[in-house]
Coordinates of C-alpha atoms and ligand atoms in Angstrom, one line a residue:
M515 CA -31.4 112.7 -22.8
S516 CA -33.2 115.8 -23.6
A517 CA -31.8 119.4 -22.4
P518 CA -33.3 120.7 -19.2
N519 CA -36.5 122.4 -19.5
K520 CA -36.5 126.2 -18.7
S521 CA -38.3 127.7 -21.3
Y522 CA -41.6 126.2 -21.7
D523 CA -43.5 124.3 -19.1
P524 CA -45.6 122.2 -18.8
V525 CA -43.5 119.6 -20.9
E526 CA -44.4 116.1 -21.6
V527 CA -41.4 113.7 -21.9
E528 CA -42.4 110.9 -24.0
A529 CA -40.2 108.2 -21.9
L530 CA -41.7 109.6 -18.6
K531 CA -45.7 108.8 -19.6
P532 CA -47.1 106.5 -16.8
E533 CA -48.1 104.1 -20.1
E534 CA -44.5 104.2 -21.2
I535 CA -42.9 103.6 -17.5
G536 CA -45.8 101.1 -17.2
R537 CA -44.7 99.5 -20.1
A538 CA -41.2 99.3 -19.2
R539 CA -41.8 97.6 -16.3
D540 CA -43.7 95.3 -17.7
E541 CA -41.6 94.2 -20.1
A542 CA -38.6 93.8 -17.8
L543 CA -41.1 91.7 -15.3
D544 CA -42.0 89.1 -18.1
A545 CA -38.3 89.0 -19.0
I546 CA -37.5 88.3 -15.6
A547 CA -39.8 85.4 -15.3
A548 CA -39.0 84.1 -18.5
A549 CA -35.4 83.9 -17.5
E550 CA -34.7 79.9 -17.6
D551 CA -31.4 79.9 -15.7
L552 CA -29.2 82.5 -14.3
D553 CA -27.3 83.2 -17.8
A554 CA -30.6 84.5 -19.3
L555 CA -31.5 86.3 -16.1
R556 CA -28.2 87.9 -16.1
E557 CA -29.0 89.3 -19.6
A558 CA -32.4 90.4 -18.5
K559 CA -30.8 92.1 -16.2
A560 CA -29.0 93.8 -18.4
A561 CA -31.3 94.4 -20.8
H562 CA -34.1 96.0 -18.3
A563 CA -32.3 97.3 -15.4
G564 CA -28.8 97.9 -17.0
N565 CA -27.1 101.5 -17.6
A566 CA -28.7 101.4 -21.1
S567 CA -32.1 100.1 -20.0
P568 CA -35.9 102.0 -21.0
L569 CA -36.0 102.6 -16.8
A570 CA -32.5 104.0 -16.5
L571 CA -32.8 106.2 -19.2
A572 CA -36.6 107.5 -18.3
N573 CA -34.9 108.3 -14.6
R574 CA -32.1 110.2 -16.7
E575 CA -35.4 112.2 -18.4
I576 CA -36.5 113.6 -14.8
G577 CA -34.0 116.6 -15.0
A578 CA -36.2 117.6 -18.2
L579 CA -39.4 118.2 -16.5
P580 CA -40.7 121.0 -15.0
P581 CA -39.9 121.0 -11.2
Q582 CA -43.2 120.5 -9.9
A583 CA -43.4 117.4 -12.3
R584 CA -40.3 115.8 -11.0
A585 CA -41.4 114.5 -7.7
E586 CA -44.4 112.6 -9.7
A587 CA -42.2 111.3 -11.8
G588 CA -39.5 110.2 -9.8
K589 CA -41.6 108.2 -7.5
R590 CA -43.3 106.7 -10.7
V591 CA -39.7 105.6 -12.4
G592 CA -38.1 104.9 -8.7
Q593 CA -41.1 102.2 -7.8
A594 CA -41.2 100.8 -11.5
R595 CA -37.0 100.3 -10.8
G596 CA -37.9 99.5 -7.4
E597 CA -40.4 96.4 -8.4
V598 CA -37.7 95.6 -11.3
G599 CA -34.8 95.2 -8.8
R600 CA -37.2 93.3 -5.8
A601 CA -38.2 90.8 -9.1
L602 CA -34.6 90.3 -10.5
A603 CA -33.3 89.6 -6.6
A604 CA -36.4 86.9 -6.0
R605 CA -35.6 85.3 -9.6
Q606 CA -31.8 85.3 -9.0
E607 CA -32.7 83.4 -5.4
E608 CA -34.9 81.2 -7.1
L609 CA -32.5 80.1 -10.0
E610 CA -29.8 79.8 -7.9
A611 CA -31.6 77.6 -5.6
E612 CA -32.6 75.7 -8.8
R613 CA -28.7 75.4 -9.6
D614 CA -27.7 74.4 -6.4
E615 CA -30.1 71.5 -6.1
R616 CA -29.2 70.5 -9.7
M617 CA -25.6 70.4 -8.8
L618 CA -26.1 68.1 -5.7
V619 CA -27.6 65.5 -7.7
E620 CA -25.9 65.8 -10.8
E621 CA -22.5 65.6 -9.1
A622 CA -23.2 63.3 -6.5
V623 CA -20.6 60.8 -5.7
D624 CA -22.8 57.1 -5.4
V625 CA -19.8 55.6 -2.9
T626 CA -21.5 52.3 -3.7
L627 CA -20.9 51.5 -6.7
P628 CA -18.6 49.1 -8.2
Y629 CA -15.9 50.2 -9.4
D630 CA -14.3 49.7 -12.3
R631 CA -10.6 50.9 -12.8
L632 CA -7.8 48.3 -13.2
P633 CA -6.8 46.8 -9.9
A634 CA -3.1 48.3 -8.7
G635 CA -0.2 45.7 -8.5
A636 CA 1.9 45.5 -5.5
R637 CA 5.5 44.8 -5.9
H638 CA 6.6 41.2 -5.0
P639 CA 7.9 40.8 -1.3
I640 CA 11.1 39.4 -2.8
T641 CA 12.3 42.6 -4.6
T642 CA 11.2 44.3 -1.4
L643 CA 13.3 42.3 0.8
S644 CA 16.4 42.2 -1.0
E645 CA 16.1 45.7 -1.7
R646 CA 15.5 46.2 2.5
L647 CA 19.0 43.8 2.7
E648 CA 20.8 46.3 0.1
D649 CA 19.8 48.8 2.0
V650 CA 21.2 47.6 5.3
F651 CA 25.0 46.7 3.9
V652 CA 24.5 49.8 1.5
A653 CA 24.5 52.1 4.7
M654 CA 27.4 50.4 6.0
G655 CA 29.3 51.3 2.6
Y656 CA 28.8 48.5 0.8
E657 CA 28.2 48.7 -3.2
V658 CA 25.5 46.5 -4.8
A659 CA 27.1 44.5 -7.6
E660 CA 25.2 42.0 -10.0
G661 CA 26.6 39.5 -12.5
P662 CA 25.0 37.5 -15.5
E663 CA 22.4 34.3 -14.4
A664 CA 23.6 32.7 -17.5
E665 CA 27.3 32.5 -16.4
A666 CA 30.4 30.9 -17.6
E667 CA 31.1 27.7 -15.5
W668 CA 34.9 29.0 -14.5
F669 CA 33.0 32.0 -12.7
N670 CA 30.4 29.7 -11.1
F671 CA 32.8 27.2 -10.3
D672 CA 36.6 27.1 -10.8
A673 CA 37.3 30.3 -10.0
L674 CA 35.2 29.2 -6.7
N675 CA 37.6 26.3 -6.2
M676 CA 35.0 23.8 -7.1
L677 CA 37.1 21.0 -8.8
P678 CA 35.7 19.6 -12.2
D679 CA 34.7 16.6 -9.9
H680 CA 32.3 18.5 -7.4
P681 CA 29.0 17.0 -7.2
A682 CA 27.4 20.3 -7.8
R683 CA 28.7 20.5 -11.4
T684 CA 26.6 17.2 -12.4
E685 CA 23.7 17.7 -14.7
S686 CA 21.7 16.5 -11.7
D687 CA 22.2 19.4 -9.8
T688 CA 22.9 22.4 -12.4
F689 CA 21.4 23.5 -15.6
Y690 CA 23.6 23.5 -18.3
V691 CA 23.1 26.3 -21.3
E692 CA 26.1 25.3 -23.3
G693 CA 28.7 22.4 -23.0
A694 CA 28.2 19.5 -20.5
A695 CA 29.2 18.4 -17.0
G696 CA 32.7 17.3 -17.2
G697 CA 33.6 18.7 -20.7
P698 CA 35.4 21.8 -21.5
S699 CA 34.1 24.8 -19.7
G700 CA 30.7 25.9 -20.7
T701 CA 27.6 28.2 -19.8
V702 CA 25.5 27.2 -16.6
L703 CA 22.6 29.0 -15.3
R704 CA 24.6 30.1 -12.0
T705 CA 23.8 28.2 -9.2
H706 CA 24.4 30.6 -6.5
T707 CA 25.3 34.2 -6.6
S708 CA 29.0 33.5 -5.5
P709 CA 30.2 34.1 -9.4
V710 CA 29.7 37.9 -8.5
Q711 CA 32.1 37.6 -5.7
I712 CA 34.7 36.7 -8.7
R713 CA 33.7 39.2 -11.0
S714 CA 33.8 42.0 -8.3
M715 CA 37.1 40.9 -7.5
L716 CA 38.4 40.9 -11.2
D717 CA 36.7 44.5 -11.5
R718 CA 37.6 46.2 -8.6
E719 CA 40.9 46.7 -6.5
P720 CA 40.8 46.0 -2.4
P721 CA 39.4 47.2 -0.6
I722 CA 36.3 45.5 -2.2
Y723 CA 32.8 45.3 -0.4
V724 CA 30.2 44.4 -2.5
I725 CA 26.5 42.9 -1.8
C726 CA 25.0 41.1 -4.9
P727 CA 21.3 39.6 -4.7
G728 CA 20.0 38.1 -7.5
R729 CA 18.4 35.1 -9.3
T730 CA 20.0 31.3 -9.1
Y731 CA 19.0 28.6 -10.4
R732 CA 19.2 24.7 -9.7
T733 CA 17.5 21.5 -10.9
D734 CA 15.5 21.2 -7.9
E735 CA 11.7 19.9 -8.3
P736 CA 9.3 22.3 -7.0
D737 CA 7.6 21.9 -3.6
A738 CA 6.8 23.1 -0.5
T739 CA 10.5 24.2 -0.1
H740 CA 12.2 23.9 -2.9
A741 CA 12.1 25.5 -6.3
P742 CA 14.5 25.4 -9.6
A743 CA 15.0 29.5 -9.6
F744 CA 15.2 31.3 -6.7
H745 CA 17.1 34.3 -5.3
Q746 CA 20.1 34.5 -3.2
I747 CA 22.2 37.6 -1.6
E748 CA 26.0 37.4 -1.5
C749 CA 28.3 39.4 0.5
L750 CA 32.1 40.0 0.2
A751 CA 34.3 42.2 1.8
V752 CA 38.2 41.8 1.0
D753 CA 40.2 44.3 2.6
E754 CA 43.6 44.2 4.8
G755 CA 43.3 42.5 8.2
I756 CA 39.6 41.2 7.5
T757 CA 39.0 38.2 10.1
M758 CA 36.1 36.1 10.9
A759 CA 35.2 38.5 13.5
D760 CA 34.4 41.0 11.1
L761 CA 32.2 38.6 9.9
K762 CA 30.4 37.6 13.1
G763 CA 30.0 41.4 13.7
T764 CA 28.6 42.0 10.1
L765 CA 26.2 39.3 10.7
D766 CA 24.9 40.3 13.8
H767 CA 24.4 44.0 12.6
M768 CA 22.4 42.7 9.9
V769 CA 20.1 40.5 11.8
Q770 CA 19.7 43.5 14.4
A771 CA 18.7 45.9 11.3
L772 CA 16.1 43.2 10.0
F773 CA 14.7 42.1 12.8
G774 CA 15.3 44.6 15.4
G775 CA 15.1 44.8 19.1
E776 CA 17.1 43.0 22.0
G777 CA 18.9 40.1 21.6
M778 CA 19.0 39.6 17.8
R779 CA 22.6 37.8 17.1
T780 CA 24.2 34.8 15.2
R781 CA 26.2 32.1 15.7
L782 CA 28.4 29.9 13.5
R783 CA 28.6 26.1 12.9
P784 CA 31.7 24.7 11.2
D785 CA 30.8 23.6 7.8
Y786 CA 32.3 23.2 4.2
F787 CA 32.7 25.2 1.5
P788 CA 35.5 25.4 -1.0
F789 CA 35.3 28.8 -1.6
T790 CA 36.2 29.9 2.1
E791 CA 38.1 28.4 4.9
P792 CA 37.2 28.2 7.2
S793 CA 33.5 27.8 6.6
A794 CA 30.8 27.8 8.5
E795 CA 27.0 27.7 8.8
M796 CA 25.2 30.4 10.1
D797 CA 22.3 30.7 12.4
M798 CA 20.2 33.8 13.6
V799 CA 18.4 33.6 17.1
C800 CA 15.0 33.1 16.5
Y801 CA 13.3 36.3 16.4
V802 CA 10.1 35.4 17.8
C803 CA 11.3 33.6 20.9
R804 CA 14.5 35.2 21.1
G805 CA 15.8 31.5 22.6
E806 CA 13.5 31.6 25.3
S807 CA 11.6 28.6 23.8
V808 CA 14.6 26.1 24.5
G809 CA 14.2 24.1 27.1
N810 CA 10.9 26.0 28.0
P811 CA 7.7 23.9 27.4
D812 CA 5.6 26.3 28.7
R813 CA 6.8 28.7 26.0
P814 CA 6.7 26.7 23.0
C815 CA 7.8 28.5 19.7
R816 CA 6.2 27.7 16.6
T817 CA 8.9 29.6 13.8
C818 CA 12.1 28.0 15.5
S819 CA 10.2 24.7 16.7
S820 CA 11.8 25.6 20.3
E821 CA 14.9 25.5 18.7
G822 CA 15.9 28.9 19.2
W823 CA 17.8 29.3 16.2
I824 CA 16.8 29.7 12.4
E825 CA 19.6 28.7 9.9
L826 CA 20.3 31.1 7.3
G827 CA 23.2 30.0 5.1
G828 CA 26.7 29.8 4.6
C829 CA 29.9 31.9 5.3
G830 CA 33.4 32.0 5.9
V831 CA 36.8 33.5 5.3
V832 CA 37.3 33.7 1.8
N833 CA 40.0 31.0 0.6
P834 CA 43.2 32.2 -0.7
R835 CA 42.9 30.2 -3.6
V836 CA 40.2 32.1 -4.5
L837 CA 42.3 35.3 -3.8
V838 CA 44.8 34.2 -6.2
A839 CA 42.6 33.6 -9.0
C840 CA 41.1 36.7 -8.8
G841 CA 44.7 38.5 -8.9
I842 CA 44.3 39.3 -5.4
D843 CA 47.6 39.4 -3.1
P844 CA 46.5 36.5 -0.4
D845 CA 49.6 37.7 2.1
R846 CA 48.2 41.6 2.2
Y847 CA 44.3 41.1 2.0
S848 CA 42.1 38.7 3.4
G849 CA 38.5 38.9 3.3
F850 CA 34.8 36.8 4.5
A851 CA 31.8 36.2 2.4
F852 CA 28.6 34.9 3.3
G853 CA 25.1 34.4 1.3
F854 CA 21.7 33.0 1.6
G855 CA 18.1 32.3 0.0
I856 CA 16.0 35.3 0.2
E857 CA 13.2 32.9 -0.4
R858 CA 14.2 30.9 3.1
M859 CA 14.4 34.5 4.5
L860 CA 10.8 35.7 3.4
M861 CA 9.4 32.3 4.5
F862 CA 10.1 32.3 8.0
R863 CA 9.9 36.1 8.4
N864 CA 6.6 36.3 7.0
N865 CA 5.0 33.2 7.6
V866 CA 4.9 31.7 3.8
R867 CA 4.1 28.3 4.0
D868 CA 5.1 27.2 0.5
F869 CA 7.5 28.0 -1.9
R870 CA 5.3 28.0 -4.5
D871 CA 3.3 30.8 -3.4
M872 CA 6.1 32.9 -4.3
T873 CA 6.9 31.9 -7.8
E874 CA 3.4 31.6 -9.3
G875 CA 2.6 35.4 -9.7
D876 CA -0.9 35.4 -8.2
V877 CA -1.5 38.7 -7.3
R878 CA -3.7 37.8 -4.4
F879 CA -0.3 36.6 -2.7
T880 CA 1.5 40.0 -3.4
Q881 CA -1.2 42.2 -2.6
P882 CA -0.9 41.6 1.4
F883 CA 2.7 42.6 1.7
G884 CA 2.1 46.1 -0.6
M885 CA 4.9 47.8 -0.8
E886 CA 6.8 47.0 2.3
V887 CA 7.7 43.8 3.8
Ligands
LIG1619 N1 27.2 30.1 -2.6 C1 27.1 29.0 -1.3 C2 25.4 28.7 -1.6 O1 25.1 28.5 -2.5 C3 27.4 30.2 0.3 C4 28.3 30.6 0.2 C5 28.3 32.3 0.2 C6 28.7 30.2 1.3 C7 29.4 32.7 0.6 C8 30.1 30.8 1.7 C9 30.2 31.9 1.8 O2 25.5 27.8 -0.6

């Protein structure tokens, strides 16, 4: 910038000549018009309207003019800067609108297009139902216990007071992995979860409260109600003074927790198991009609065939012989146990019509159960 001009008059400052101002303005307008995008416009703005642009520099020269020339030069520069400013604003608006429009097109999501993501899997309802059952017992203070699926015959049968000639031990009922029925103790695929009772009693000191879910095997032909591999859940409580009443209360609580609402209860019918004495078959009241369909032809119930009760599984007071086999003093301690099939419960609870649906692994079966059963 030139020093204020006091000594001579008039003075001609090169940068303020009308042609110079006009050229600077035209260059600015050309650059603005030529800016293809907002980045280019930002550069044009810095070059032609920024602090170091020819018009800004010219503006600073005004002070170097003789006073009588300043107003006119000021007006000329001001008009040129005004024009450039308006052109900038207009182009900015244009380019922003173009950008917005482009973004709308480029970033649009066509929700009608087919997607190619891998479909999400779903947990098997047998797993979710087992966990749900476990939760009911864990809430009562039980531990979850597990045992091997290939089990020593001794755990699966002998320790449970199932003598060598028990019919369940034959090869027409039990898969033998090692050894053979009637031979020296071999290895079987466990036929029930009851061997986990034995393992739990050998591992722990009373009081013992365990719940044992797991896969079990029997030589059944697959059909609508059977499969050679299925799941059971076993419950065992061993403590001082345990009676059948504790068993009954626990069963009632379980069916209330699982099926909810008023009137859910269980009943026991005499039965026989070598490992419990007395033994019983346990039924729960039908969770649909709650027993009201019995003798009531106006209100038939498909779930329980109007019988009012649904069979669950076996139970009883732990046979003292079993306690002795596990080193527990039967004069001090007593226990109850029960076990039932999880597939069976899923079938009546969720209207599964064919056992095979639960074993074939077709995700179309599993998916509708989602994360919860
Ligand atoms: N283990 C028996 C079965 O598989 C069920 C049962 C368990 C019965 C515990 C009584 C006590 O049929």
